[in-house]
Every structure is written in structure tokens, then in C-alpha cells.
Amino acid sequence: MAIERTFSIIKPDATARNLTGAINALIEQAGLRTEVDQTGNVIGTLLGASFGATAGANPGGTSLTPASRDTVMLSAHLDTVFPAGTDVKVQHDGDRWIAPGISDNSTGLAALIALARAFHAAQIKPQLNVLFVANVGEEGEGNLRGMRALIDAYGARLKAVIVLDGSSTDHVTTKALASRRMEAVITGPGGHSWSDFGMPNPINALVRGSVRFIATKVPAAPRTTYNLGQIEGGTSINSIPHEARLKVDIRSESESELTRLESALRDCISAGVRDEMEAARDRSKGKLEFKVELLGSRPGGELRPDSPLLAALRAADDYVGNQSRPERSSTDANIPLAQGIDAISIGAGGNGGGAHSLQEWYDPAGREIGLQRAFLTLVAMSGIAPTK
């Protein structure tokens, strides 16, 4: 039920102010001092014993000078891919809960709050500072802006970052999948479908360029993918549009493949515009213009095999009887991994599927394993201060 209560808060039609305020209150109720940074991240701070007399100060502040790498971050993104107005009422089908965003990332966010409450209820005093963070900007065109802001503020002090994303406990993300999000925009004079027939059409040009691009060969290894995710343009069925837009997601295990595909997209859009101009009967009223821009770039990176963070997770897996394989994925962990900070992304327990779709589902069976392994990993990395 905790997931359903959390889900009712982070539904897509919640305003940013209501969302951050509600999450802030839940984290504060776990006994943490909280703040919302300028990016919109909700940050709950549990100061470690190493701070001693500086208790109450901000571990990200410039006034403190304790030893570096004195902080561990546990995060879960609070944004979804769905627009306002999406029907997010939870439906039940046997043991499954069905609703957009129920697994990605209501499960992670509920686990974040549950672990903060567990630390408070057990009166755990960590050796290092622990940040419990509900961050923004993970999905869509957010470009990981929430995690970027957190690393800018705390990066020099972070010993480890543990990201809670989704539900599955059968894998751990130790390798960051690099990606680029591109947008192509083609503009023209526009006109009437009958009287101006033969005028260069931005949508025609976009289609011509897109057909060229999807014929681009990509290797199976290093694994490389592309997706034409959004196409927009036109004002009515009987109007020649004055603008057309295409958004493309490119991902690869190889930086050189990303660069090659980005270049290919630019070349294909240029060729599509050229082909449309050559095919146009009437060029007297204007020509087509185009631009291809980078909307966002997620860097790659890898956790080293001898990382203490990976060892802590493996020990937690052994204790709870779980087996997990290393995996490459695109998550908030990309940012710390790219900067050499130990980071992993793990599921919060249970099972889910249909992510980013209206049929997204979650089954809480086995959720306790996810919570236990996350708790044990966090405790192992933050340490427990000796009692006096």
C-alpha cells in the first residue's frame, strides 16, 4: 500500500510545487532535515558521526572542511514520462497493480522513503553522511539535470551513489550507457494544399530524410540503437506546413558510434531537404531551411570491478539469497560514473513491466528482498558509528 500512496503523490498531473512539497514532507517525517534545491531535487540529510560538532550544517555547503569522500547518496527519480492529464488510476489484476509510472519509478521512490524511515526507527547513526534524495530530470528530455546538479554540489565528497530505479533485483547497473537526444527542425513558407501544390513541404523533406536515416546500418557489437520517437508538424490536413520536427534517441556502447550516427542524422536531414527542393514544382515563394540540434547528452562510464560499492552489493545479495548480473543501462548513475564516482543503479524489489507505457504494471511479491539488499548496501557504505 505504501507504493500506491506514493504513486498517488507523484502522478503526472501533480504540479511541481505540490509534488516536491509532498515528497519533502514524507522525507521530513522520517526524521531528516530537508531542503529543495534550485533544480527541484528534494534532499534529506542524515549527518554522520564524522561531523561531530558540525551537526546541523549542510554537507554540501562551503563552510565545512571535513575529509573528502564523507558522504553516501541514495537517490530515486520522482519524474515520469507521461504528460499531465494521463489517467493514472491504479487498476488491480490479481497480484498486479497497473498504472503508468507505477514501477518506474514509484517503487524506487517508495523504497527511498521506506529506507529513510528504517534508519530513523532503528536509530542508526551512520559514520558518514547519508543523503536521501528524490531527484528530478531523469526521464525524457530532462538530460539528468537533477543528478547533474547534485554531483556539482556534492561530487567531491561522495564516496558512493546508490540509485533506486524500477523494481527488478536480478541485475545491477554498473556500466553507464551513453546516449544523445537530437531534434531536427525543417521550416518553409507554408501554403494551401490545392492552390500552392508543388511548393516545398517540410514534412515531405522530413520523411525523405527519415527514410534515409533508418537505412543506416548499426553494429550488433558494440550494441547501438536509434529511435525516431516524436514527429510533429502542420496545422491542418489541407495546409502545407511551415514547420516539421523530429526527435531522435541514439544510444551506443561506443562513443565513436554515437558520433557516427549523429553525423548520419545531420547528413540525412540535409539530403532530405535537398531532395524535396529538387522535386518541388514551385520554388518562387521560398525555400526550406533546417537545423539539427543536440537536446541532451548522457555520458558513459563504468564501475571498476574491485569497487567497494560493488563488493557491498554482492555481500548484500549473498545475505538475502539474491543473484544479480551486471548490466549496462542509461540511468542517473551515468553522471557519477562518468566522473569517476562509484555508483550503481538497482531495483527496489518486486517485479514490473511495460515501462513507459499505459499498461505499466507492478507485482510487489518479493519486494522485501529489494529493500533488504538496498538497506544492507547503504549501511555497508555509510558505516555505523560505534555506540558510546
Tab-separated table of C-alpha atoms in Angstrom:
chain	number	residue	atom	x	y	z
A	1	MET	CA	0.000	0.000	0.000
A	2	ALA	CA	2.938	2.361	0.581
A	3	ILE	CA	3.678	2.277	-3.145
A	4	GLU	CA	0.076	3.166	-4.011
A	5	ARG	CA	0.146	6.077	-1.554
A	6	THR	CA	3.433	7.287	-3.001
A	7	PHE	CA	2.119	6.803	-6.526
A	8	SER	CA	-0.910	8.966	-5.753
A	9	ILE	CA	1.528	11.784	-4.973
A	10	ILE	CA	3.842	11.512	-7.993
A	11	LYS	CA	1.121	11.101	-10.622
A	12	PRO	CA	1.801	13.027	-13.861
A	13	ASP	CA	-0.835	15.707	-13.264
A	14	ALA	CA	0.683	16.768	-9.950
A	15	THR	CA	2.164	20.272	-10.125
A	16	ALA	CA	5.889	20.644	-9.480
A	17	ARG	CA	5.244	22.610	-6.287
A	18	ASN	CA	2.738	20.093	-4.912
A	19	LEU	CA	4.987	17.199	-5.866
A	20	THR	CA	8.169	18.451	-4.249
A	21	GLY	CA	6.228	19.687	-1.227
A	22	ALA	CA	4.597	16.304	-0.669
A	23	ILE	CA	7.820	14.337	-1.104
A	24	ASN	CA	9.660	16.806	1.104
A	25	ALA	CA	7.068	16.233	3.844
A	26	LEU	CA	7.384	12.433	3.595
A	27	ILE	CA	11.175	12.566	3.908
A	28	GLU	CA	10.956	15.073	6.738
A	29	GLN	CA	8.576	12.724	8.580
A	30	ALA	CA	11.402	10.175	8.527
A	31	GLY	CA	13.308	12.440	10.920
A	32	LEU	CA	15.571	14.096	8.346
A	33	ARG	CA	16.386	17.740	7.831
A	34	THR	CA	15.205	18.519	4.305
A	35	GLU	CA	15.605	21.102	1.587
A	36	VAL	CA	14.594	21.593	-2.038
A	37	ASP	CA	17.464	22.832	-4.191
A	38	GLN	CA	17.168	25.241	-7.112
A	39	THR	CA	16.795	22.375	-9.598
A	40	GLY	CA	13.860	20.886	-7.704
A	41	ASN	CA	15.651	17.969	-6.030
A	42	VAL	CA	14.317	17.062	-2.580
A	43	ILE	CA	17.242	16.336	-0.268
A	44	GLY	CA	17.048	14.759	3.177
A	45	THR	CA	20.271	14.802	5.180
A	46	LEU	CA	21.345	12.373	7.908
A	47	LEU	CA	24.644	13.619	9.272
A	48	GLY	CA	27.281	11.064	10.112
A	49	ALA	CA	29.311	10.755	13.301
A	50	SER	CA	32.341	12.140	11.456
A	51	PHE	CA	30.704	15.580	11.567
A	52	GLY	CA	30.695	15.720	15.353
A	53	ALA	CA	30.423	19.357	16.374
A	54	THR	CA	29.299	20.418	12.909
A	55	ALA	CA	25.951	18.635	13.264
A	56	GLY	CA	23.197	20.607	11.602
A	57	ALA	CA	25.455	22.031	8.918
A	58	ASN	CA	24.913	21.304	5.262
A	59	PRO	CA	27.341	18.645	3.942
A	60	GLY	CA	27.177	20.365	0.554
A	61	GLY	CA	27.969	23.773	1.978
A	62	THR	CA	31.253	25.596	1.507
A	63	SER	CA	31.713	26.367	5.215
A	64	LEU	CA	32.605	22.772	6.137
A	65	THR	CA	36.020	21.220	5.641
A	66	PRO	CA	35.886	17.572	6.828
A	67	ALA	CA	37.796	14.896	4.977
A	68	SER	CA	36.688	14.271	1.417
A	69	ARG	CA	34.513	11.307	0.445
A	70	ASP	CA	32.479	11.568	3.640
A	71	THR	CA	29.023	11.252	2.079
A	72	VAL	CA	26.886	8.495	0.539
A	73	MET	CA	23.876	9.333	-1.620
A	74	LEU	CA	20.736	7.234	-2.045
A	75	SER	CA	18.509	8.579	-4.812
A	76	ALA	CA	15.293	7.845	-6.699
A	77	HIS	CA	13.932	9.967	-9.538
A	78	LEU	CA	10.462	11.398	-8.992
A	79	ASP	CA	9.567	12.349	-12.573
A	80	THR	CA	7.684	10.268	-15.146
A	81	VAL	CA	7.459	10.226	-18.946
A	82	PHE	CA	3.711	10.828	-19.001
A	83	PRO	CA	2.080	14.202	-19.691
A	84	ALA	CA	-0.430	15.944	-17.470
A	85	GLY	CA	-3.911	14.541	-17.916
A	86	THR	CA	-2.789	10.914	-18.191
A	87	ASP	CA	-5.206	8.555	-16.432
A	88	VAL	CA	-3.119	7.153	-13.594
A	89	LYS	CA	-5.763	5.420	-11.505
A	90	VAL	CA	-4.329	2.136	-10.245
A	91	GLN	CA	-6.110	-0.948	-11.575
A	92	HIS	CA	-5.737	-4.379	-9.951
A	93	ASP	CA	-5.420	-7.593	-11.938
A	94	GLY	CA	-4.741	-10.398	-9.493
A	95	ASP	CA	-1.441	-9.567	-7.805
A	96	ARG	CA	-0.559	-6.923	-10.395
A	97	TRP	CA	-1.045	-3.195	-9.973
A	98	ILE	CA	-1.456	-1.474	-13.334
A	99	ALA	CA	-0.891	2.246	-13.931
A	100	PRO	CA	1.534	4.489	-15.841
A	101	GLY	CA	4.613	5.103	-13.683
A	102	ILE	CA	3.730	2.501	-11.034
A	103	SER	CA	7.050	0.701	-11.433
A	104	ASP	CA	9.195	3.451	-12.948
A	105	ASN	CA	9.633	4.998	-10.540
A	106	SER	CA	7.026	4.825	-7.795
A	107	THR	CA	8.761	1.696	-6.493
A	108	GLY	CA	12.108	3.434	-6.209
A	109	LEU	CA	10.635	6.495	-4.548
A	110	ALA	CA	8.643	4.456	-2.033
A	111	ALA	CA	11.796	2.475	-1.217
A	112	LEU	CA	13.763	5.692	-0.686
A	113	ILE	CA	11.228	6.881	1.886
A	114	ALA	CA	10.998	3.424	3.492
A	115	LEU	CA	14.783	3.238	3.963
A	116	ALA	CA	14.884	6.729	5.470
A	117	ARG	CA	12.182	5.636	7.903
A	118	ALA	CA	14.087	2.431	8.706
A	119	PHE	CA	17.232	4.389	9.620
A	120	HIS	CA	15.139	6.659	11.836
A	121	ALA	CA	13.165	3.858	13.500
A	122	ALA	CA	16.300	1.828	14.236
A	123	GLN	CA	18.109	4.964	15.448
A	124	ILE	CA	21.035	4.201	13.166
A	125	LYS	CA	23.847	6.731	13.407
A	126	PRO	CA	25.994	6.333	10.283
A	127	GLN	CA	29.696	7.022	10.267
A	128	LEU	CA	29.388	9.003	7.049
A	129	ASN	CA	26.705	11.444	5.974
A	130	VAL	CA	23.774	9.937	4.095
A	131	LEU	CA	21.730	11.937	1.594
A	132	PHE	CA	18.244	10.631	0.788
A	133	VAL	CA	17.359	12.336	-2.490
A	134	ALA	CA	14.241	12.409	-4.674
A	135	ASN	CA	15.630	13.937	-7.836
A	136	VAL	CA	14.146	15.482	-10.951
A	137	GLY	CA	15.066	15.343	-14.629
A	138	GLU	CA	15.786	11.652	-15.217
A	139	GLU	CA	13.129	10.954	-17.824
A	140	GLY	CA	12.581	12.266	-21.347
A	141	GLU	CA	14.499	15.397	-22.190
A	142	GLY	CA	15.448	16.061	-18.573
A	143	ASN	CA	19.083	15.328	-19.528
A	144	LEU	CA	19.690	14.075	-15.969
A	145	ARG	CA	19.680	17.687	-14.809
A	146	GLY	CA	18.734	16.738	-11.251
A	147	MET	CA	21.665	14.360	-10.832
A	148	ARG	CA	23.994	16.790	-12.613
A	149	ALA	CA	23.121	19.457	-10.046
A	150	LEU	CA	23.663	17.014	-7.181
A	151	ILE	CA	27.081	15.961	-8.467
A	152	ASP	CA	28.039	19.607	-8.954
A	153	ALA	CA	27.097	20.307	-5.332
A	154	TYR	CA	28.359	17.160	-3.602
A	155	GLY	CA	30.613	15.345	-6.071
A	156	ALA	CA	33.946	15.971	-4.348
A	157	ARG	CA	32.570	14.496	-1.134
A	158	LEU	CA	30.717	11.471	-2.452
A	159	LYS	CA	32.048	8.040	-1.564
A	160	ALA	CA	29.227	6.331	-3.435
A	161	VAL	CA	25.882	6.888	-5.162
A	162	ILE	CA	23.130	4.244	-4.991
A	163	VAL	CA	20.287	4.841	-7.432
A	164	LEU	CA	16.894	3.180	-6.916
A	165	ASP	CA	15.216	2.849	-10.311
A	166	GLY	CA	12.472	0.360	-11.119
A	167	SER	CA	11.839	-2.901	-9.331
A	168	SER	CA	13.990	-5.760	-10.627
A	169	THR	CA	16.606	-7.309	-8.340
A	170	ASP	CA	18.044	-9.663	-10.975
A	171	HIS	CA	20.561	-7.120	-12.240
A	172	VAL	CA	22.715	-4.211	-11.120
A	173	THR	CA	23.662	-1.393	-13.472
A	174	THR	CA	27.421	-0.933	-13.251
A	175	LYS	CA	28.002	0.447	-16.745
A	176	ALA	CA	26.518	3.693	-17.999
A	177	LEU	CA	25.012	3.579	-21.471
A	178	ALA	CA	25.869	6.764	-23.348
A	179	SER	CA	23.162	8.441	-25.397
A	180	ARG	CA	22.311	11.557	-27.348
A	181	ARG	CA	18.914	13.111	-27.959
A	182	MET	CA	18.622	15.044	-31.212
A	183	GLU	CA	15.990	17.269	-32.786
A	184	ALA	CA	15.701	18.097	-36.490
A	185	VAL	CA	13.602	21.122	-37.474
A	186	ILE	CA	12.700	21.950	-41.088
A	187	THR	CA	10.901	25.183	-41.954
A	188	GLY	CA	9.366	26.555	-45.152
A	189	PRO	CA	6.907	29.158	-46.454
A	190	GLY	CA	3.780	27.028	-45.977
A	191	GLY	CA	0.624	27.358	-48.044
A	192	HIS	CA	-2.660	25.874	-49.254
A	193	SER	CA	-2.780	22.217	-50.221
A	194	TRP	CA	-4.594	22.980	-53.531
A	195	SER	CA	-3.504	26.384	-54.715
A	196	ASP	CA	0.117	26.018	-53.594
A	197	PHE	CA	0.608	22.393	-54.555
A	198	GLY	CA	4.190	21.804	-55.636
A	199	MET	CA	5.648	24.144	-53.019
A	200	PRO	CA	8.456	22.526	-50.957
A	201	ASN	CA	6.897	20.786	-47.958
A	202	PRO	CA	8.815	20.482	-44.627
A	203	ILE	CA	7.033	17.222	-43.737
A	204	ASN	CA	7.925	15.710	-47.106
A	205	ALA	CA	11.547	16.680	-46.522
A	206	LEU	CA	11.459	15.230	-43.013
A	207	VAL	CA	10.043	11.949	-44.313
A	208	ARG	CA	12.668	11.792	-47.070
A	209	GLY	CA	15.454	12.375	-44.535
A	210	SER	CA	13.981	9.914	-42.033
A	211	VAL	CA	13.776	7.142	-44.632
A	212	ARG	CA	17.440	7.692	-45.406
A	213	PHE	CA	18.386	7.646	-41.717
A	214	ILE	CA	16.585	4.427	-40.796
A	215	ALA	CA	18.539	2.701	-43.549
A	216	THR	CA	21.744	3.466	-41.633
A	217	LYS	CA	23.472	0.258	-40.561
A	218	VAL	CA	24.318	-0.186	-36.886
A	219	PRO	CA	26.530	-2.885	-35.378
A	220	ALA	CA	25.365	-5.626	-33.064
A	221	ALA	CA	28.602	-5.109	-31.148
A	222	PRO	CA	29.208	-2.591	-29.777
A	223	ARG	CA	25.447	-2.550	-29.307
A	224	THR	CA	23.983	0.565	-30.909
A	225	THR	CA	20.377	1.694	-31.294
A	226	TYR	CA	18.304	4.593	-32.566
A	227	ASN	CA	14.662	5.542	-32.202
A	228	LEU	CA	12.548	8.072	-34.054
A	229	GLY	CA	10.429	8.949	-31.066
A	230	GLN	CA	8.422	12.066	-31.945
A	231	ILE	CA	7.288	13.718	-35.173
A	232	GLU	CA	5.371	16.989	-35.170
A	233	GLY	CA	4.254	19.467	-37.800
A	234	GLY	CA	1.414	21.062	-39.660
A	235	THR	CA	-1.682	22.964	-38.621
A	236	SER	CA	-4.399	21.263	-40.679
A	237	ILE	CA	-4.906	18.490	-43.213
A	238	ASN	CA	-5.359	20.956	-46.083
A	239	SER	CA	-2.355	23.154	-45.328
A	240	ILE	CA	1.223	22.789	-46.478
A	241	PRO	CA	3.044	23.048	-43.147
A	242	HIS	CA	5.531	25.784	-42.404
A	243	GLU	CA	7.432	23.571	-39.952
A	244	ALA	CA	8.150	19.924	-39.154
A	245	ARG	CA	10.086	18.469	-36.198
A	246	LEU	CA	11.654	15.102	-35.484
A	247	LYS	CA	13.173	13.910	-32.200
A	248	VAL	CA	15.634	11.023	-32.254
A	249	ASP	CA	17.188	9.000	-29.435
A	250	ILE	CA	20.628	7.483	-30.171
A	251	ARG	CA	22.365	5.044	-27.818
A	252	SER	CA	25.561	3.049	-28.019
A	253	GLU	CA	28.227	1.283	-26.011
A	254	SER	CA	30.711	3.138	-28.223
A	255	GLU	CA	31.264	6.885	-28.255
A	256	SER	CA	32.506	6.698	-31.833
A	257	GLU	CA	29.238	5.038	-32.924
A	258	LEU	CA	27.261	7.826	-31.268
A	259	THR	CA	29.290	10.374	-33.196
A	260	ARG	CA	28.823	8.450	-36.434
A	261	LEU	CA	25.041	8.243	-36.020
A	262	GLU	CA	24.761	11.904	-35.074
A	263	SER	CA	26.671	12.798	-38.221
A	264	ALA	CA	24.491	10.428	-40.257
A	265	LEU	CA	21.313	12.075	-38.968
A	266	ARG	CA	22.591	15.520	-39.950
A	267	ASP	CA	23.583	14.284	-43.392
A	268	CYS	CA	20.258	12.513	-43.956
A	269	ILE	CA	18.157	15.521	-42.964
A	270	SER	CA	20.259	17.702	-45.244
A	271	ALA	CA	19.759	15.226	-48.082
A	272	GLY	CA	16.012	15.087	-47.404
A	273	VAL	CA	15.769	18.858	-47.717
A	274	ARG	CA	17.805	18.801	-50.911
A	275	ASP	CA	15.642	16.035	-52.421
A	276	GLU	CA	12.435	17.900	-51.575
A	277	MET	CA	13.718	21.141	-53.061
A	278	GLU	CA	14.733	19.357	-56.250
A	279	ALA	CA	11.301	17.716	-56.504
A	280	ALA	CA	9.370	20.940	-55.847
A	281	ARG	CA	7.450	22.431	-58.815
A	282	ASP	CA	7.220	25.916	-57.348
A	283	ARG	CA	10.208	27.437	-55.552
A	284	SER	CA	9.217	31.050	-56.103
A	285	LYS	CA	7.666	31.553	-52.662
A	286	GLY	CA	10.635	30.426	-50.650
A	287	LYS	CA	12.899	27.539	-49.800
A	288	LEU	CA	13.319	25.104	-46.955
A	289	GLU	CA	15.662	25.732	-44.062
A	290	PHE	CA	16.755	23.175	-41.497
A	291	LYS	CA	18.732	22.687	-38.312
A	292	VAL	CA	19.707	19.637	-36.268
A	293	GLU	CA	20.374	20.311	-32.596
A	294	LEU	CA	21.545	18.310	-29.619
A	295	LEU	CA	18.831	18.272	-26.939
A	296	GLY	CA	20.829	16.293	-24.420
A	297	SER	CA	23.796	14.016	-23.967
A	298	ARG	CA	24.237	11.298	-21.356
A	299	PRO	CA	27.867	10.340	-20.779
A	300	GLY	CA	29.132	6.787	-20.439
A	301	GLY	CA	31.270	5.255	-17.719
A	302	GLU	CA	31.928	2.035	-15.810
A	303	LEU	CA	32.266	0.949	-12.200
A	304	ARG	CA	35.597	-0.721	-11.643
A	305	PRO	CA	35.379	-4.451	-10.787
A	306	ASP	CA	37.170	-4.011	-7.444
A	307	SER	CA	34.847	-1.224	-6.276
A	308	PRO	CA	33.916	-1.387	-2.566
A	309	LEU	CA	30.368	-0.455	-3.598
A	310	LEU	CA	30.065	-3.489	-5.855
A	311	ALA	CA	31.539	-5.667	-3.109
A	312	ALA	CA	28.951	-4.315	-0.662
A	313	LEU	CA	26.106	-5.116	-3.035
A	314	ARG	CA	27.448	-8.628	-3.657
A	315	ALA	CA	27.642	-9.219	0.098
A	316	ALA	CA	24.059	-7.996	0.478
A	317	ASP	CA	22.934	-10.287	-2.351
A	318	ASP	CA	24.615	-13.242	-0.659
A	319	TYR	CA	22.961	-12.445	2.655
A	320	VAL	CA	19.408	-12.208	1.256
A	321	GLY	CA	19.900	-15.111	-1.173
A	322	ASN	CA	19.683	-13.000	-4.325
A	323	GLN	CA	21.628	-13.317	-7.572
A	324	SER	CA	22.162	-10.337	-9.842
A	325	ARG	CA	24.077	-9.843	-13.071
A	326	PRO	CA	25.956	-6.673	-14.060
A	327	GLU	CA	24.251	-4.667	-16.789
A	328	ARG	CA	24.703	-1.565	-18.916
A	329	SER	CA	21.859	0.947	-18.893
A	330	SER	CA	21.052	4.647	-19.025
A	331	THR	CA	20.172	5.921	-15.537
A	332	ASP	CA	21.003	8.681	-13.088
A	333	ALA	CA	24.145	6.677	-12.292
A	334	ASN	CA	25.590	7.829	-15.646
A	335	ILE	CA	26.625	11.165	-14.200
A	336	PRO	CA	28.667	9.998	-11.171
A	337	LEU	CA	30.151	7.080	-13.133
A	338	ALA	CA	31.318	9.458	-15.868
A	339	GLN	CA	33.124	11.496	-13.203
A	340	GLY	CA	34.832	8.533	-11.572
A	341	ILE	CA	32.483	8.339	-8.570
A	342	ASP	CA	31.424	4.832	-7.549
A	343	ALA	CA	27.759	4.406	-8.468
A	344	ILE	CA	25.213	1.696	-9.184
A	345	SER	CA	21.544	1.591	-10.112
A	346	ILE	CA	19.410	-1.171	-8.597
A	347	GLY	CA	15.753	-2.139	-8.466
A	348	ALA	CA	13.712	-1.619	-5.321
A	349	GLY	CA	12.179	-5.099	-5.246
A	350	GLY	CA	9.177	-6.920	-6.665
A	351	ASN	CA	8.593	-7.245	-10.401
A	352	GLY	CA	7.418	-4.842	-13.065
A	353	GLY	CA	6.953	-4.490	-16.792
A	354	GLY	CA	5.575	-2.319	-19.568
A	355	ALA	CA	7.694	0.655	-18.532
A	356	HIS	CA	6.835	3.947	-20.252
A	357	SER	CA	3.504	2.554	-21.439
A	358	LEU	CA	-0.085	2.938	-20.294
A	359	GLN	CA	-0.040	-0.775	-19.398
A	360	GLU	CA	2.881	-0.449	-16.971
A	361	TRP	CA	2.477	-2.914	-14.093
A	362	TYR	CA	3.977	-3.853	-10.749
A	363	ASP	CA	3.792	-7.003	-8.620
A	364	PRO	CA	5.061	-6.494	-5.041
A	365	ALA	CA	5.849	-10.164	-4.426
A	366	GLY	CA	9.435	-10.406	-3.181
A	367	ARG	CA	9.700	-6.681	-2.545
A	368	GLU	CA	11.342	-7.282	0.827
A	369	ILE	CA	14.454	-8.651	-0.912
A	370	GLY	CA	14.941	-5.404	-2.805
A	371	LEU	CA	14.502	-3.330	0.317
A	372	GLN	CA	16.861	-5.523	2.333
A	373	ARG	CA	19.672	-5.512	-0.246
A	374	ALA	CA	19.395	-1.733	-0.676
A	375	PHE	CA	19.410	-1.215	3.097
A	376	LEU	CA	22.411	-3.504	3.649
A	377	THR	CA	24.369	-1.920	0.804
A	378	LEU	CA	23.687	1.568	2.148
A	379	VAL	CA	24.711	0.586	5.681
A	380	ALA	CA	27.887	-1.075	4.410
A	381	MET	CA	28.919	2.072	2.533
A	382	SER	CA	27.960	4.628	5.195
A	383	GLY	CA	29.134	2.569	8.162
A	384	ILE	CA	27.637	2.590	11.639
A	385	ALA	CA	29.125	4.807	14.320
A	386	PRO	CA	30.203	2.973	17.477
A	387	THR	CA	27.869	3.459	20.419
A	388	LYS	CA	29.201	5.242	23.471
